[in-house]
Amino acid sequence: MLFQNKFVHYFSIIISIVFICTLFYMIYKSIFIVDRQFLDIDDKTYVNQVKIDDFTYSLAKRLTLHCKGNELCEVQSMLDFTTNIPYKVNESIARSARKVVSQNYGDCDDKSNLLISLLHVKGYEAYFVLVPKHIFVIVHLKLNQSLNKKALYIDGKPFYKLETTATNSKIGFPLRYKFDQIEAIVDPFKNKKIKYKSLEYKY
């Protein structure tokens, strides 16, 4: 009887410890998710759904296999795939890359999340640009030849606009926003706004 009482006592302690550890883990995970996905921009909250997983990895690899490492080919191929997904307004928060592809529709949030996830798989430096009622992607390219397109220079470093909502759009889509309309340039994988000293839009 004494042995049984001790066993029950120790067993209840173990169960309590496991419960407390599980509770702390869930709280930590919730905070981590909020920290990595939710970003306050002025009086609004932006939610990103970028992800590097088996799905985005295999999709990016398949889309760029024929490019043999040519960065223009790789980026344009991933952009073509994204722009040819039908545009449809998503009234909820942005969806994951897998859902956008499987459901075959998306708005600027959804499709930008898909594209930047693919770009990140291939090692490209790319950011979100948030402007009023819209979001697009910019990517840094180390070009050996002239693209003959204007780039957004962030502290002297060229980034080309990728517009996911315009079917068959090309790298270097025209920037039709003034600098004071740019609400934030965001690294969604760090979930932080990019700090910069200068912006230029030029060839």
PDB file of C-alpha atoms in Angstrom:
ATOM      1  CA  MET A   1       0.000   0.000   0.000  1.00  0.00           C
ATOM      2  CA  LEU A   2       2.843   2.347   0.864  1.00  0.00           C
ATOM      3  CA  PHE A   3       4.519   1.498  -2.460  1.00  0.00           C
ATOM      4  CA  GLN A   4       1.284   2.261  -4.322  1.00  0.00           C
ATOM      5  CA  ASN A   5       0.915   5.633  -2.599  1.00  0.00           C
ATOM      6  CA  LYS A   6       4.480   6.608  -3.504  1.00  0.00           C
ATOM      7  CA  PHE A   7       3.959   5.490  -7.089  1.00  0.00           C
ATOM      8  CA  VAL A   8       0.739   7.541  -7.402  1.00  0.00           C
ATOM      9  CA  HIS A   9       2.482  10.521  -5.811  1.00  0.00           C
ATOM     10  CA  TYR A  10       5.484  10.421  -8.180  1.00  0.00           C
ATOM     11  CA  PHE A  11       3.319   9.663 -11.163  1.00  0.00           C
ATOM     12  CA  SER A  12       1.144  12.714 -10.453  1.00  0.00           C
ATOM     13  CA  ILE A  13       4.293  14.862 -10.150  1.00  0.00           C
ATOM     14  CA  ILE A  14       5.517  13.590 -13.525  1.00  0.00           C
ATOM     15  CA  ILE A  15       2.129  14.274 -15.131  1.00  0.00           C
ATOM     16  CA  SER A  16       2.147  17.792 -13.658  1.00  0.00           C
ATOM     17  CA  ILE A  17       5.642  18.480 -14.977  1.00  0.00           C
ATOM     18  CA  VAL A  18       4.706  17.206 -18.441  1.00  0.00           C
ATOM     19  CA  PHE A  19       1.561  19.366 -18.427  1.00  0.00           C
ATOM     20  CA  ILE A  20       3.483  22.480 -17.362  1.00  0.00           C
ATOM     21  CA  CYS A  21       6.191  21.873 -19.989  1.00  0.00           C
ATOM     22  CA  THR A  22       3.555  21.354 -22.679  1.00  0.00           C
ATOM     23  CA  LEU A  23       1.777  24.519 -21.626  1.00  0.00           C
ATOM     24  CA  PHE A  24       4.997  26.566 -21.767  1.00  0.00           C
ATOM     25  CA  TYR A  25       5.842  25.079 -25.164  1.00  0.00           C
ATOM     26  CA  MET A  26       2.433  26.009 -26.567  1.00  0.00           C
ATOM     27  CA  ILE A  27       2.751  29.544 -25.218  1.00  0.00           C
ATOM     28  CA  TYR A  28       6.256  29.859 -26.683  1.00  0.00           C
ATOM     29  CA  LYS A  29       5.105  28.501 -30.046  1.00  0.00           C
ATOM     30  CA  SER A  30       2.163  30.922 -30.137  1.00  0.00           C
ATOM     31  CA  ILE A  31       4.446  33.859 -29.380  1.00  0.00           C
ATOM     32  CA  PHE A  32       6.912  32.631 -32.018  1.00  0.00           C
ATOM     33  CA  ILE A  33       4.172  32.379 -34.649  1.00  0.00           C
ATOM     34  CA  VAL A  34       2.909  35.877 -33.851  1.00  0.00           C
ATOM     35  CA  ASP A  35       6.468  37.220 -33.930  1.00  0.00           C
ATOM     36  CA  ARG A  36       7.208  35.579 -37.306  1.00  0.00           C
ATOM     37  CA  GLN A  37       3.876  36.220 -39.050  1.00  0.00           C
ATOM     38  CA  PHE A  38       2.268  39.382 -37.679  1.00  0.00           C
ATOM     39  CA  LEU A  39       3.818  42.770 -38.332  1.00  0.00           C
ATOM     40  CA  ASP A  40       2.332  46.140 -37.411  1.00  0.00           C
ATOM     41  CA  ILE A  41       2.563  48.694 -40.215  1.00  0.00           C
ATOM     42  CA  ASP A  42       1.295  52.051 -38.975  1.00  0.00           C
ATOM     43  CA  ASP A  43      -2.292  51.359 -37.859  1.00  0.00           C
ATOM     44  CA  LYS A  44      -2.576  48.033 -39.754  1.00  0.00           C
ATOM     45  CA  THR A  45      -1.324  44.515 -39.124  1.00  0.00           C
ATOM     46  CA  TYR A  46       0.198  42.539 -41.962  1.00  0.00           C
ATOM     47  CA  VAL A  47       0.175  38.731 -41.833  1.00  0.00           C
ATOM     48  CA  ASN A  48       2.688  36.835 -43.945  1.00  0.00           C
ATOM     49  CA  GLN A  49       2.535  33.166 -44.917  1.00  0.00           C
ATOM     50  CA  VAL A  50       6.011  32.652 -46.352  1.00  0.00           C
ATOM     51  CA  LYS A  51       7.403  29.195 -45.909  1.00  0.00           C
ATOM     52  CA  ILE A  52      10.308  27.042 -47.012  1.00  0.00           C
ATOM     53  CA  ASP A  53       9.131  23.442 -46.951  1.00  0.00           C
ATOM     54  CA  ASP A  54       9.146  20.338 -49.126  1.00  0.00           C
ATOM     55  CA  PHE A  55       6.383  21.785 -51.301  1.00  0.00           C
ATOM     56  CA  THR A  56       8.052  25.119 -52.111  1.00  0.00           C
ATOM     57  CA  TYR A  57      11.453  23.458 -52.449  1.00  0.00           C
ATOM     58  CA  SER A  58      10.297  20.877 -54.995  1.00  0.00           C
ATOM     59  CA  LEU A  59       8.189  23.432 -56.891  1.00  0.00           C
ATOM     60  CA  ALA A  60      11.051  25.943 -57.179  1.00  0.00           C
ATOM     61  CA  LYS A  61      13.397  23.178 -58.312  1.00  0.00           C
ATOM     62  CA  ARG A  62      10.951  21.955 -60.954  1.00  0.00           C
ATOM     63  CA  LEU A  63      10.235  25.458 -62.277  1.00  0.00           C
ATOM     64  CA  THR A  64      13.927  26.339 -62.688  1.00  0.00           C
ATOM     65  CA  LEU A  65      15.407  23.017 -63.773  1.00  0.00           C
ATOM     66  CA  HIS A  66      15.723  24.115 -67.404  1.00  0.00           C
ATOM     67  CA  CYS A  67      17.483  27.380 -66.504  1.00  0.00           C
ATOM     68  CA  LYS A  68      20.864  25.836 -65.662  1.00  0.00           C
ATOM     69  CA  GLY A  69      21.551  28.515 -63.031  1.00  0.00           C
ATOM     70  CA  ASN A  70      20.688  31.535 -65.211  1.00  0.00           C
ATOM     71  CA  GLU A  71      19.143  33.978 -62.754  1.00  0.00           C
ATOM     72  CA  LEU A  72      16.985  35.850 -65.279  1.00  0.00           C
ATOM     73  CA  CYS A  73      15.553  32.560 -66.478  1.00  0.00           C
ATOM     74  CA  GLU A  74      14.974  31.305 -62.930  1.00  0.00           C
ATOM     75  CA  VAL A  75      13.246  34.432 -61.654  1.00  0.00           C
ATOM     76  CA  GLN A  76      11.131  34.859 -64.786  1.00  0.00           C
ATOM     77  CA  SER A  77      10.085  31.205 -64.701  1.00  0.00           C
ATOM     78  CA  MET A  78       8.908  31.474 -61.091  1.00  0.00           C
ATOM     79  CA  LEU A  79       7.224  34.805 -61.827  1.00  0.00           C
ATOM     80  CA  ASP A  80       5.428  33.339 -64.893  1.00  0.00           C
ATOM     81  CA  PHE A  81       4.107  30.446 -62.833  1.00  0.00           C
ATOM     82  CA  THR A  82       2.798  32.832 -60.171  1.00  0.00           C
ATOM     83  CA  THR A  83       1.224  35.382 -62.514  1.00  0.00           C
ATOM     84  CA  ASN A  84      -0.623  32.673 -64.425  1.00  0.00           C
ATOM     85  CA  ILE A  85      -2.492  31.640 -61.299  1.00  0.00           C
ATOM     86  CA  PRO A  86      -5.873  33.404 -61.660  1.00  0.00           C
ATOM     87  CA  TYR A  87      -6.308  36.598 -59.664  1.00  0.00           C
ATOM     88  CA  LYS A  88      -9.143  36.524 -57.176  1.00  0.00           C
ATOM     89  CA  VAL A  89      -9.613  38.634 -54.058  1.00  0.00           C
ATOM     90  CA  ASN A  90      -9.112  36.699 -50.853  1.00  0.00           C
ATOM     91  CA  GLU A  91     -11.210  38.245 -48.089  1.00  0.00           C
ATOM     92  CA  SER A  92      -9.307  36.355 -45.387  1.00  0.00           C
ATOM     93  CA  ILE A  93      -5.634  36.570 -44.382  1.00  0.00           C
ATOM     94  CA  ALA A  94      -2.950  35.590 -46.869  1.00  0.00           C
ATOM     95  CA  ARG A  95      -2.755  31.865 -47.625  1.00  0.00           C
ATOM     96  CA  SER A  96       0.202  29.521 -47.840  1.00  0.00           C
ATOM     97  CA  ALA A  97       1.963  28.744 -51.107  1.00  0.00           C
ATOM     98  CA  ARG A  98       0.519  25.227 -51.139  1.00  0.00           C
ATOM     99  CA  LYS A  99      -3.062  26.502 -50.816  1.00  0.00           C
ATOM    100  CA  VAL A 100      -2.603  29.150 -53.500  1.00  0.00           C
ATOM    101  CA  VAL A 101      -1.358  26.511 -55.940  1.00  0.00           C
ATOM    102  CA  SER A 102      -3.836  23.779 -55.014  1.00  0.00           C
ATOM    103  CA  GLN A 103      -6.835  26.148 -55.019  1.00  0.00           C
ATOM    104  CA  ASN A 104      -5.505  27.900 -58.147  1.00  0.00           C
ATOM    105  CA  TYR A 105      -6.310  31.486 -57.251  1.00  0.00           C
ATOM    106  CA  GLY A 106      -4.951  34.331 -55.175  1.00  0.00           C
ATOM    107  CA  ASP A 107      -4.718  38.071 -54.702  1.00  0.00           C
ATOM    108  CA  CYS A 108      -1.583  40.193 -54.334  1.00  0.00           C
ATOM    109  CA  ASP A 109      -0.935  38.976 -50.766  1.00  0.00           C
ATOM    110  CA  ASP A 110      -1.351  35.300 -51.629  1.00  0.00           C
ATOM    111  CA  LYS A 111       0.656  35.383 -54.815  1.00  0.00           C
ATOM    112  CA  SER A 112       3.444  37.506 -53.337  1.00  0.00           C
ATOM    113  CA  ASN A 113       3.767  34.998 -50.489  1.00  0.00           C
ATOM    114  CA  LEU A 114       4.070  32.193 -53.044  1.00  0.00           C
ATOM    115  CA  LEU A 115       6.610  33.988 -55.233  1.00  0.00           C
ATOM    116  CA  ILE A 116       8.887  35.179 -52.455  1.00  0.00           C
ATOM    117  CA  SER A 117       8.887  31.691 -50.929  1.00  0.00           C
ATOM    118  CA  LEU A 118      10.052  30.257 -54.261  1.00  0.00           C
ATOM    119  CA  LEU A 119      12.695  32.970 -54.624  1.00  0.00           C
ATOM    120  CA  HIS A 120      13.968  32.312 -51.119  1.00  0.00           C
ATOM    121  CA  VAL A 121      14.312  28.595 -51.869  1.00  0.00           C
ATOM    122  CA  LYS A 122      16.658  29.511 -54.730  1.00  0.00           C
ATOM    123  CA  GLY A 123      18.683  31.874 -52.554  1.00  0.00           C
ATOM    124  CA  TYR A 124      17.526  35.222 -53.953  1.00  0.00           C
ATOM    125  CA  GLU A 125      17.447  38.322 -51.784  1.00  0.00           C
ATOM    126  CA  ALA A 126      13.849  39.472 -52.072  1.00  0.00           C
ATOM    127  CA  TYR A 127      11.497  41.669 -50.069  1.00  0.00           C
ATOM    128  CA  PHE A 128       7.864  42.686 -49.875  1.00  0.00           C
ATOM    129  CA  VAL A 129       6.972  46.277 -50.667  1.00  0.00           C
ATOM    130  CA  LEU A 130       3.748  47.473 -49.051  1.00  0.00           C
ATOM    131  CA  VAL A 131       1.904  50.375 -50.656  1.00  0.00           C
ATOM    132  CA  PRO A 132      -1.722  51.480 -50.189  1.00  0.00           C
ATOM    133  CA  LYS A 133      -4.025  48.493 -50.869  1.00  0.00           C
ATOM    134  CA  HIS A 134      -1.294  46.512 -52.617  1.00  0.00           C
ATOM    135  CA  ILE A 135       1.847  44.449 -52.088  1.00  0.00           C
ATOM    136  CA  PHE A 136       4.551  43.419 -54.536  1.00  0.00           C
ATOM    137  CA  VAL A 137       7.936  41.724 -54.512  1.00  0.00           C
ATOM    138  CA  ILE A 138      11.365  43.139 -55.294  1.00  0.00           C
ATOM    139  CA  VAL A 139      14.408  40.985 -56.007  1.00  0.00           C
ATOM    140  CA  HIS A 140      18.116  41.709 -56.185  1.00  0.00           C
ATOM    141  CA  LEU A 141      19.819  40.373 -59.310  1.00  0.00           C
ATOM    142  CA  LYS A 142      23.552  40.177 -60.005  1.00  0.00           C
ATOM    143  CA  LEU A 143      23.243  40.840 -63.707  1.00  0.00           C
ATOM    144  CA  ASN A 144      26.143  40.498 -66.143  1.00  0.00           C
ATOM    145  CA  GLN A 145      24.069  42.069 -68.885  1.00  0.00           C
ATOM    146  CA  SER A 146      21.787  45.091 -68.963  1.00  0.00           C
ATOM    147  CA  LEU A 147      18.125  44.360 -68.348  1.00  0.00           C
ATOM    148  CA  ASN A 148      17.252  47.809 -69.711  1.00  0.00           C
ATOM    149  CA  LYS A 149      14.680  48.193 -66.943  1.00  0.00           C
ATOM    150  CA  LYS A 150      14.577  50.617 -64.077  1.00  0.00           C
ATOM    151  CA  ALA A 151      15.444  49.253 -60.658  1.00  0.00           C
ATOM    152  CA  LEU A 152      14.614  50.419 -57.162  1.00  0.00           C
ATOM    153  CA  TYR A 153      17.987  51.161 -55.590  1.00  0.00           C
ATOM    154  CA  ILE A 154      18.003  50.653 -51.825  1.00  0.00           C
ATOM    155  CA  ASP A 155      21.138  52.245 -50.414  1.00  0.00           C
ATOM    156  CA  GLY A 156      22.725  51.855 -53.844  1.00  0.00           C
ATOM    157  CA  LYS A 157      21.729  48.197 -54.324  1.00  0.00           C
ATOM    158  CA  PRO A 158      19.418  47.437 -57.303  1.00  0.00           C
ATOM    159  CA  PHE A 159      16.156  45.563 -56.801  1.00  0.00           C
ATOM    160  CA  TYR A 160      13.729  44.783 -59.622  1.00  0.00           C
ATOM    161  CA  LYS A 161       9.972  44.866 -59.198  1.00  0.00           C
ATOM    162  CA  LEU A 162       8.023  41.633 -59.688  1.00  0.00           C
ATOM    163  CA  GLU A 163       4.291  42.183 -60.128  1.00  0.00           C
ATOM    164  CA  THR A 164       2.380  38.993 -59.335  1.00  0.00           C
ATOM    165  CA  THR A 165      -1.072  40.273 -60.313  1.00  0.00           C
ATOM    166  CA  ALA A 166      -0.262  41.117 -63.942  1.00  0.00           C
ATOM    167  CA  THR A 167      -0.430  38.003 -66.139  1.00  0.00           C
ATOM    168  CA  ASN A 168       2.833  37.306 -67.987  1.00  0.00           C
ATOM    169  CA  SER A 169       4.493  40.397 -66.503  1.00  0.00           C
ATOM    170  CA  LYS A 170       8.259  40.672 -66.807  1.00  0.00           C
ATOM    171  CA  ILE A 171      11.077  41.326 -64.373  1.00  0.00           C
ATOM    172  CA  GLY A 172      11.363  45.056 -63.802  1.00  0.00           C
ATOM    173  CA  PHE A 173       7.629  45.860 -63.966  1.00  0.00           C
ATOM    174  CA  PRO A 174       7.241  49.673 -63.858  1.00  0.00           C
ATOM    175  CA  LEU A 175       7.080  51.200 -60.394  1.00  0.00           C
ATOM    176  CA  ARG A 176       3.910  53.289 -60.423  1.00  0.00           C
ATOM    177  CA  TYR A 177       4.143  54.523 -56.851  1.00  0.00           C
ATOM    178  CA  LYS A 178       5.831  57.535 -55.341  1.00  0.00           C
ATOM    179  CA  PHE A 179       8.347  56.936 -52.586  1.00  0.00           C
ATOM    180  CA  ASP A 180       6.063  58.528 -50.000  1.00  0.00           C
ATOM    181  CA  GLN A 181       3.454  55.863 -50.851  1.00  0.00           C
ATOM    182  CA  ILE A 182       5.787  53.074 -49.751  1.00  0.00           C
ATOM    183  CA  GLU A 183       4.498  52.104 -46.323  1.00  0.00           C
ATOM    184  CA  ALA A 184       7.234  49.561 -45.659  1.00  0.00           C
ATOM    185  CA  ILE A 185       9.816  47.299 -47.253  1.00  0.00           C
ATOM    186  CA  VAL A 186       9.667  44.024 -45.361  1.00  0.00           C
ATOM    187  CA  ASP A 187      11.803  40.927 -45.019  1.00  0.00           C
ATOM    188  CA  PRO A 188       8.994  38.417 -44.361  1.00  0.00           C
ATOM    189  CA  PHE A 189      11.360  35.668 -43.248  1.00  0.00           C
ATOM    190  CA  LYS A 190      12.632  37.871 -40.436  1.00  0.00           C
ATOM    191  CA  ASN A 191       9.267  39.634 -40.195  1.00  0.00           C
ATOM    192  CA  LYS A 192      10.985  42.996 -39.932  1.00  0.00           C
ATOM    193  CA  LYS A 193      10.899  46.240 -41.845  1.00  0.00           C
ATOM    194  CA  ILE A 194      14.050  47.009 -43.811  1.00  0.00           C
ATOM    195  CA  LYS A 195      15.884  50.088 -42.611  1.00  0.00           C
ATOM    196  CA  TYR A 196      17.470  52.153 -45.353  1.00  0.00           C
ATOM    197  CA  LYS A 197      18.958  55.595 -45.865  1.00  0.00           C
ATOM    198  CA  SER A 198      18.250  56.188 -49.540  1.00  0.00           C
ATOM    199  CA  LEU A 199      15.856  55.132 -52.300  1.00  0.00           C
ATOM    200  CA  GLU A 200      16.326  55.772 -56.009  1.00  0.00           C
ATOM    201  CA  TYR A 201      14.447  54.557 -59.060  1.00  0.00           C
ATOM    202  CA  LYS A 202      16.689  54.511 -62.127  1.00  0.00           C
ATOM    203  CA  TYR A 203      18.355  52.450 -64.841  1.00  0.00           C
TER     204      TYR A 203
END
